[in-house]
PDB file of C-alpha atoms in Angstrom:
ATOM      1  CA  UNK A1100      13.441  -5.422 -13.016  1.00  0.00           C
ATOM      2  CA  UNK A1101      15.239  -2.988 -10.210  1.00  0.00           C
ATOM      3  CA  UNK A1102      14.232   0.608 -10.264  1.00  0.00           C
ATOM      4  CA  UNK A1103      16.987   2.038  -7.584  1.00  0.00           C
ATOM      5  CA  UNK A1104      17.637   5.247  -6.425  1.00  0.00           C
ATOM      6  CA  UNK A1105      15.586   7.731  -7.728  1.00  0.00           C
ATOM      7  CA  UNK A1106      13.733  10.905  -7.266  1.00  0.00           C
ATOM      8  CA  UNK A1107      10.324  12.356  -8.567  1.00  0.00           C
ATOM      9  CA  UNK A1108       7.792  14.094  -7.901  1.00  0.00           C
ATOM     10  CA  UNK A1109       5.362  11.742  -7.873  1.00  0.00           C
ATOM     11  CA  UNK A1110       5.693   7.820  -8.230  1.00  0.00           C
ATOM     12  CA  UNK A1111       8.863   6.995  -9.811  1.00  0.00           C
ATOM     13  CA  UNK A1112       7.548   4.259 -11.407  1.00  0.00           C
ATOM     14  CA  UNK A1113       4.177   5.793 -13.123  1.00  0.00           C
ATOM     15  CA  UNK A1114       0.994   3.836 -14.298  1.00  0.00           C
ATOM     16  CA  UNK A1115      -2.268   6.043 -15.664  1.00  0.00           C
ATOM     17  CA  UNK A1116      -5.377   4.288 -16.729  1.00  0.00           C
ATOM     18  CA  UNK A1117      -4.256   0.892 -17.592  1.00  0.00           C
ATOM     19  CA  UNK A1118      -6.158  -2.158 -17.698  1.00  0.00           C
ATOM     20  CA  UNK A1119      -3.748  -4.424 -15.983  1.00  0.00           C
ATOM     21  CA  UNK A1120      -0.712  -4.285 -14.678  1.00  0.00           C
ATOM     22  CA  UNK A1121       1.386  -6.858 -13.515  1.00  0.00           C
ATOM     23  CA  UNK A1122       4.427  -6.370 -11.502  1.00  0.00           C
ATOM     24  CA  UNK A1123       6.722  -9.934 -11.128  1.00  0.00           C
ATOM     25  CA  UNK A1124      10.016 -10.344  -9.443  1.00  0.00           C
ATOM     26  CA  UNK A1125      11.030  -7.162  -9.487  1.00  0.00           C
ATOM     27  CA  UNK A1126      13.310  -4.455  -6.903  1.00  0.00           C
ATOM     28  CA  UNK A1127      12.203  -1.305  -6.047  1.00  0.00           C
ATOM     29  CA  UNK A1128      15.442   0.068  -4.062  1.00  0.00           C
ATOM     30  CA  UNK A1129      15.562   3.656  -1.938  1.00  0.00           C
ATOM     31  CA  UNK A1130      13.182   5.834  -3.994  1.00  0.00           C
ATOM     32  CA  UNK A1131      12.338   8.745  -3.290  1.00  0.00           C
ATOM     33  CA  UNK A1132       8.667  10.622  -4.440  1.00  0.00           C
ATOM     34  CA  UNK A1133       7.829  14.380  -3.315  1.00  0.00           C
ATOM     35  CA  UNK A1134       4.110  13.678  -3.366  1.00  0.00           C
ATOM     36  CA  UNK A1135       2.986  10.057  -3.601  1.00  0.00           C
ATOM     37  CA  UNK A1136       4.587   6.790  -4.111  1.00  0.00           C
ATOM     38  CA  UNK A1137       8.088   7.038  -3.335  1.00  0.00           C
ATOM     39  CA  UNK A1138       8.352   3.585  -5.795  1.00  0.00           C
ATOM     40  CA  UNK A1139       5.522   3.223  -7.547  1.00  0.00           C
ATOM     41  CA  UNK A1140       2.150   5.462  -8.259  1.00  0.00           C
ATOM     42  CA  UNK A1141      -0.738   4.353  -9.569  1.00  0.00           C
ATOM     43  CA  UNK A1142      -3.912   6.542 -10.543  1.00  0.00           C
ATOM     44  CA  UNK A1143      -7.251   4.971 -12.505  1.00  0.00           C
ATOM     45  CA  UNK A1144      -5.873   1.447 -13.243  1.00  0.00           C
ATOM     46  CA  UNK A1145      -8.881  -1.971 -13.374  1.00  0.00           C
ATOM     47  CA  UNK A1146      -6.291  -4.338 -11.988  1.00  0.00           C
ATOM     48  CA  UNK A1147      -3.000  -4.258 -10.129  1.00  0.00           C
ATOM     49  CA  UNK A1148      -1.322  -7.607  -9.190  1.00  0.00           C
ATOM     50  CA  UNK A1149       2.218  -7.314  -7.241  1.00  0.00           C
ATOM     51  CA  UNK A1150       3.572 -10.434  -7.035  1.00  0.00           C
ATOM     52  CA  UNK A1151       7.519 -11.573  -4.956  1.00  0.00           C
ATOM     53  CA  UNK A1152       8.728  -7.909  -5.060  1.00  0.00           C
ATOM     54  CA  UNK A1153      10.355  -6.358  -2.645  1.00  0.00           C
ATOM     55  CA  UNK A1154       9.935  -2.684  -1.838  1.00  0.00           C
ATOM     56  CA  UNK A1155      13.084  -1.576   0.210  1.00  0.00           C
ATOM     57  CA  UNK A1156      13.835   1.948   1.968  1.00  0.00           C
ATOM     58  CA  UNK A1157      11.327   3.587  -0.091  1.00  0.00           C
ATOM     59  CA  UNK A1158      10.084   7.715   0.795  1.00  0.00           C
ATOM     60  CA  UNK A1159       7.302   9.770   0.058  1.00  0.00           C
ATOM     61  CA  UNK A1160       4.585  12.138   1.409  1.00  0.00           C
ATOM     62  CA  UNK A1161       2.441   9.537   0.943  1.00  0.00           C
ATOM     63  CA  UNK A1162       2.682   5.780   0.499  1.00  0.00           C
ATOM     64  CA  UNK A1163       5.862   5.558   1.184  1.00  0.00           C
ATOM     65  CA  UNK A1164       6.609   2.210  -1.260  1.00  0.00           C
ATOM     66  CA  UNK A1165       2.838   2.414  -3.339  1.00  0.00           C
ATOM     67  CA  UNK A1166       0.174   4.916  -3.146  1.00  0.00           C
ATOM     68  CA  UNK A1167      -2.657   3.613  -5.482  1.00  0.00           C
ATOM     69  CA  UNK A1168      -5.579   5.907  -6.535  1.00  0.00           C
ATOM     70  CA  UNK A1169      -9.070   4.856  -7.639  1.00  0.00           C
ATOM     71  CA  UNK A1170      -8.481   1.803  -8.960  1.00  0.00           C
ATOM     72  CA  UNK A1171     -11.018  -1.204  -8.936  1.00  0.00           C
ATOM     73  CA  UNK A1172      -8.603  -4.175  -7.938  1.00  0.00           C
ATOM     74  CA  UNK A1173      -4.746  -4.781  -6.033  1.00  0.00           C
ATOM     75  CA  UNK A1174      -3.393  -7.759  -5.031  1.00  0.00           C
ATOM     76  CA  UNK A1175      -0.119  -7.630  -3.215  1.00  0.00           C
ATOM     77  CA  UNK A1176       0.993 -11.364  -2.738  1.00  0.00           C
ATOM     78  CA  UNK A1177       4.215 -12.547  -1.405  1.00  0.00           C
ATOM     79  CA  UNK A1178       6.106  -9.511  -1.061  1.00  0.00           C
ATOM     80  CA  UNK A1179       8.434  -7.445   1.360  1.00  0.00           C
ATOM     81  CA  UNK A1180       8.134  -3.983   2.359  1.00  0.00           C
ATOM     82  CA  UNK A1181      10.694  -2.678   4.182  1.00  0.00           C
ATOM     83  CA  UNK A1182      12.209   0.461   5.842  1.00  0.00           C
ATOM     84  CA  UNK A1183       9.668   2.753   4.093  1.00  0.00           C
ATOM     85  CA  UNK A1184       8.987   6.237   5.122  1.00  0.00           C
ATOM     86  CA  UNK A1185       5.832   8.311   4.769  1.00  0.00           C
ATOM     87  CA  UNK A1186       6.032  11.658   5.853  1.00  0.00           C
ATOM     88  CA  UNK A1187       1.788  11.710   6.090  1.00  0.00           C
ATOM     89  CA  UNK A1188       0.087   8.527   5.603  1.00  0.00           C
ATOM     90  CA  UNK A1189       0.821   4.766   4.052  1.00  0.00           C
ATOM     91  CA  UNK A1190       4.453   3.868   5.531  1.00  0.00           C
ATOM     92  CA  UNK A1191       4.233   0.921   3.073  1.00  0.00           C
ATOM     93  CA  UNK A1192       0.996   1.424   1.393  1.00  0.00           C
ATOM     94  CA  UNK A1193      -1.459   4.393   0.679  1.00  0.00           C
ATOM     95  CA  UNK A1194      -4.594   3.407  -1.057  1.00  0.00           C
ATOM     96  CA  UNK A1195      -7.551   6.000  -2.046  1.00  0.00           C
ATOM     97  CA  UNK A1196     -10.513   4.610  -3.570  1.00  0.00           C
ATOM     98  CA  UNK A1197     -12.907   7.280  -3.544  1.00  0.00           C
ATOM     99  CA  UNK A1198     -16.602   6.606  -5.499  1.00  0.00           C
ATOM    100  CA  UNK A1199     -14.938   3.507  -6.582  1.00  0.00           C
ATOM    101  CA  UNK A1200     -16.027   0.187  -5.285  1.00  0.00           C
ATOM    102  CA  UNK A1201     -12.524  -1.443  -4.901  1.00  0.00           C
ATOM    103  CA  UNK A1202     -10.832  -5.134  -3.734  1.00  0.00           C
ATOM    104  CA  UNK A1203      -7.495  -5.069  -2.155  1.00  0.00           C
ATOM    105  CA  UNK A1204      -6.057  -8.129  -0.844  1.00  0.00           C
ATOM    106  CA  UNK A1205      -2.792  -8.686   0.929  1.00  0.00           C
ATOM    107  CA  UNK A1206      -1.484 -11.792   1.219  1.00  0.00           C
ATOM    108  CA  UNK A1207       1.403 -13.840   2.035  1.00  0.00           C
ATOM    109  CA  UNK A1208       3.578 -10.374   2.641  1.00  0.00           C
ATOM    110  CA  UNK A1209       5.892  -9.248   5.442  1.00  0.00           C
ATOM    111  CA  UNK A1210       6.027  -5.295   6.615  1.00  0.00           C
ATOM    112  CA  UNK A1211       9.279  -4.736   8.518  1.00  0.00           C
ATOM    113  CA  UNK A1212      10.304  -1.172  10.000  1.00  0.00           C
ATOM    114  CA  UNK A1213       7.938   0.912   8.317  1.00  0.00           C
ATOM    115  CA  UNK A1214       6.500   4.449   9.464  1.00  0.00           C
ATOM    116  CA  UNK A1215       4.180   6.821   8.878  1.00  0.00           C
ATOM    117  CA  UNK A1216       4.042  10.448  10.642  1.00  0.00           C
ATOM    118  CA  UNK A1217       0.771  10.569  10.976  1.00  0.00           C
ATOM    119  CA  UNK A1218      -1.109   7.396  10.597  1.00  0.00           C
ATOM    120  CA  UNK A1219      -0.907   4.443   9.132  1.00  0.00           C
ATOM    121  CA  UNK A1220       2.421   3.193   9.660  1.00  0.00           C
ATOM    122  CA  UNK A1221       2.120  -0.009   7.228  1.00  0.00           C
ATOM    123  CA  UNK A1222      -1.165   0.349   5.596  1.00  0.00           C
ATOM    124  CA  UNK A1223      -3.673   3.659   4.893  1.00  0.00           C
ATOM    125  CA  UNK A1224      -6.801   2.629   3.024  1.00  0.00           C
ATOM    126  CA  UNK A1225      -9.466   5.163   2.219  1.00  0.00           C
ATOM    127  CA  UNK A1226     -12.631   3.759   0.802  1.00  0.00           C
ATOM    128  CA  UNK A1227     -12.420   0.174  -0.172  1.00  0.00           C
ATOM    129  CA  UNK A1228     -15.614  -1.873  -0.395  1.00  0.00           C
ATOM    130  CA  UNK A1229     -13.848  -5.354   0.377  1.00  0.00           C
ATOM    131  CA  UNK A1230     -10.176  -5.318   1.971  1.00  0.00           C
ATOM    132  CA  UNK A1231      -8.555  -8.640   2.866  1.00  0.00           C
ATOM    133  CA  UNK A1232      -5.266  -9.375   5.095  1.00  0.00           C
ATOM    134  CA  UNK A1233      -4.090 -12.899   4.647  1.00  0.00           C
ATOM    135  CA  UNK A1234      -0.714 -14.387   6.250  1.00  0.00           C
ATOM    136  CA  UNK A1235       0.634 -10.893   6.516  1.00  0.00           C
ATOM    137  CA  UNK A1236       3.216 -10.500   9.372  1.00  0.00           C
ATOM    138  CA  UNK A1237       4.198  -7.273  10.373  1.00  0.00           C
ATOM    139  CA  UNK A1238       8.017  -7.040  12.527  1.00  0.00           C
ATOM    140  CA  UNK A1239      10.267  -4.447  13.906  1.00  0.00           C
ATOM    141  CA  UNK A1240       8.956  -0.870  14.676  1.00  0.00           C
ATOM    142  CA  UNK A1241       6.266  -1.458  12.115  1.00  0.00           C
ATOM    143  CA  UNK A1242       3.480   0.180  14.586  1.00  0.00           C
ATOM    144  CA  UNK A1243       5.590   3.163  15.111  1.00  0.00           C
ATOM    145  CA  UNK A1244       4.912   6.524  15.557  1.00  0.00           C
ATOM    146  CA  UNK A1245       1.112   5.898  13.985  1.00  0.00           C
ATOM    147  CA  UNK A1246      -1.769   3.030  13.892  1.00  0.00           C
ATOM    148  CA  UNK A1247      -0.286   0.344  11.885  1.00  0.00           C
ATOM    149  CA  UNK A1248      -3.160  -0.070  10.121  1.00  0.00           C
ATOM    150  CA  UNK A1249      -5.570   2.874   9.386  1.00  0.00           C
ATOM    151  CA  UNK A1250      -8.737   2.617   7.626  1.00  0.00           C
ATOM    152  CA  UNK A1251     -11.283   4.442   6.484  1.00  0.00           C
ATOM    153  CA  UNK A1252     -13.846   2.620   4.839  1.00  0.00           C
ATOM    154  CA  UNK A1253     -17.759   3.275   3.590  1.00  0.00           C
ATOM    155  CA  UNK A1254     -19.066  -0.499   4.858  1.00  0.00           C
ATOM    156  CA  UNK A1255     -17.107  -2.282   7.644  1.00  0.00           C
ATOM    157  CA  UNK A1256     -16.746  -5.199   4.717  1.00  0.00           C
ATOM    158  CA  UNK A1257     -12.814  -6.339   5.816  1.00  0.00           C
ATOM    159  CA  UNK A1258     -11.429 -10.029   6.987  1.00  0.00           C
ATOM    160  CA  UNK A1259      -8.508 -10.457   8.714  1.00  0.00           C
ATOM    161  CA  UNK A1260      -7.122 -13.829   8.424  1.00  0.00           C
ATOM    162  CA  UNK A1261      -3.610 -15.348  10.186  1.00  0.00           C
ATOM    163  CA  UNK A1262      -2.957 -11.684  11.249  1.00  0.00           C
ATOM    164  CA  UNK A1263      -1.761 -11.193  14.979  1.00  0.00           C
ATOM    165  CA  UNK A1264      -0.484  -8.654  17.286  1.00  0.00           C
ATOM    166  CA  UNK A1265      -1.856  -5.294  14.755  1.00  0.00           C
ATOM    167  CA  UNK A1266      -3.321  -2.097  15.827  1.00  0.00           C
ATOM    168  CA  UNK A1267      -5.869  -1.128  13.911  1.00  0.00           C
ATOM    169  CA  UNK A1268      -7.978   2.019  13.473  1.00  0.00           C
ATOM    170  CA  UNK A1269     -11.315   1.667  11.506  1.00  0.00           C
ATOM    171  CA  UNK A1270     -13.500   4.744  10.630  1.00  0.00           C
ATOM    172  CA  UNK A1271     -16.514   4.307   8.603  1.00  0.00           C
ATOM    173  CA  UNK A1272     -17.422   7.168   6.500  1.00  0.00           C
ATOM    174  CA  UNK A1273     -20.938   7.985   5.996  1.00  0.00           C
TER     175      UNK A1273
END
């Protein structure tokens, strides 16, 4: 699957409270999203798996490639982001799991040349109970303007895991 060139106001590829979704082999080529997820937006979803995709020049407020919204569960394994653009927050990836008690786990996944304005050039979480980084490696200008990585979590509950040379910013919230 290739979703290419387009332009929405939110995610151009839209999932709302689904059970699972399962993204395989796919493209997701200079998008372009007003609001959030300048390829793909997702908002009340149980499970998201993203498995050898690649996410290329991708723009958004924020999330510039995925912005993913209280959902219990991601896994992105084995793909590229690259070249995304968030004008706020989440080059790459913006993740808010408020009141829900959500897993994400990267793994196996290479960030090159992303940025964020304001923080979070690769990766903004907000509120996720576990969050694991596994064999990612992160190239390029990937750290700039922001943190690379920006969390905000409600327990410190994270593992990092074959990860080297990041900056990270971690803020509990009460």
């Amino acid at each position: 699957t290739m979703v290419f060139k387009n332009i929405a106001y939110h995610g151009n590829t839209k999932f709302l409270l689904c059970m699972l979704i399962l993204i395989f082999n796919s493209s997701f080529l200079q998008n372009k999203a007003i609001k959030l997820g300048g390829a793909l937006e997702v908002d009340r979803c149980l499970k998201i798996i993203i498995f050898k995709t690649i996410f290329l020049s991708n723009h958004a407020e924020d999330g510039g490639c995925i912005s993913v919204h209280f959902s219990k569960y991601l896994l992105i394994q084995s793909v590229l982001l690259k070249a995304c653009l968030a004008m706020d927050s989440g080059g790459s990836l913006f993740a808010n799991n408020a009141n829900v008690k959500a897993i994400i786990a990267i793994v196996n996944c290479v960030f090159n040349s992303n940025t964020a304005k304001i923080s979070g050039a690769a990766i903004f979480i907000k509120m996720a109970d576990h969050f694991i980084l596994y064999g990612i490696q992160f190239n390029a200008r990937s750290n700039q303007p922001s943190t690379l990585i920006k969390l905000k979590v409600r327990y410190l509950n994270f593992k990092f895991v074959d990860v080297k040379n990041i900056a990270v910013d971690i803020r509990q919230l009460d």
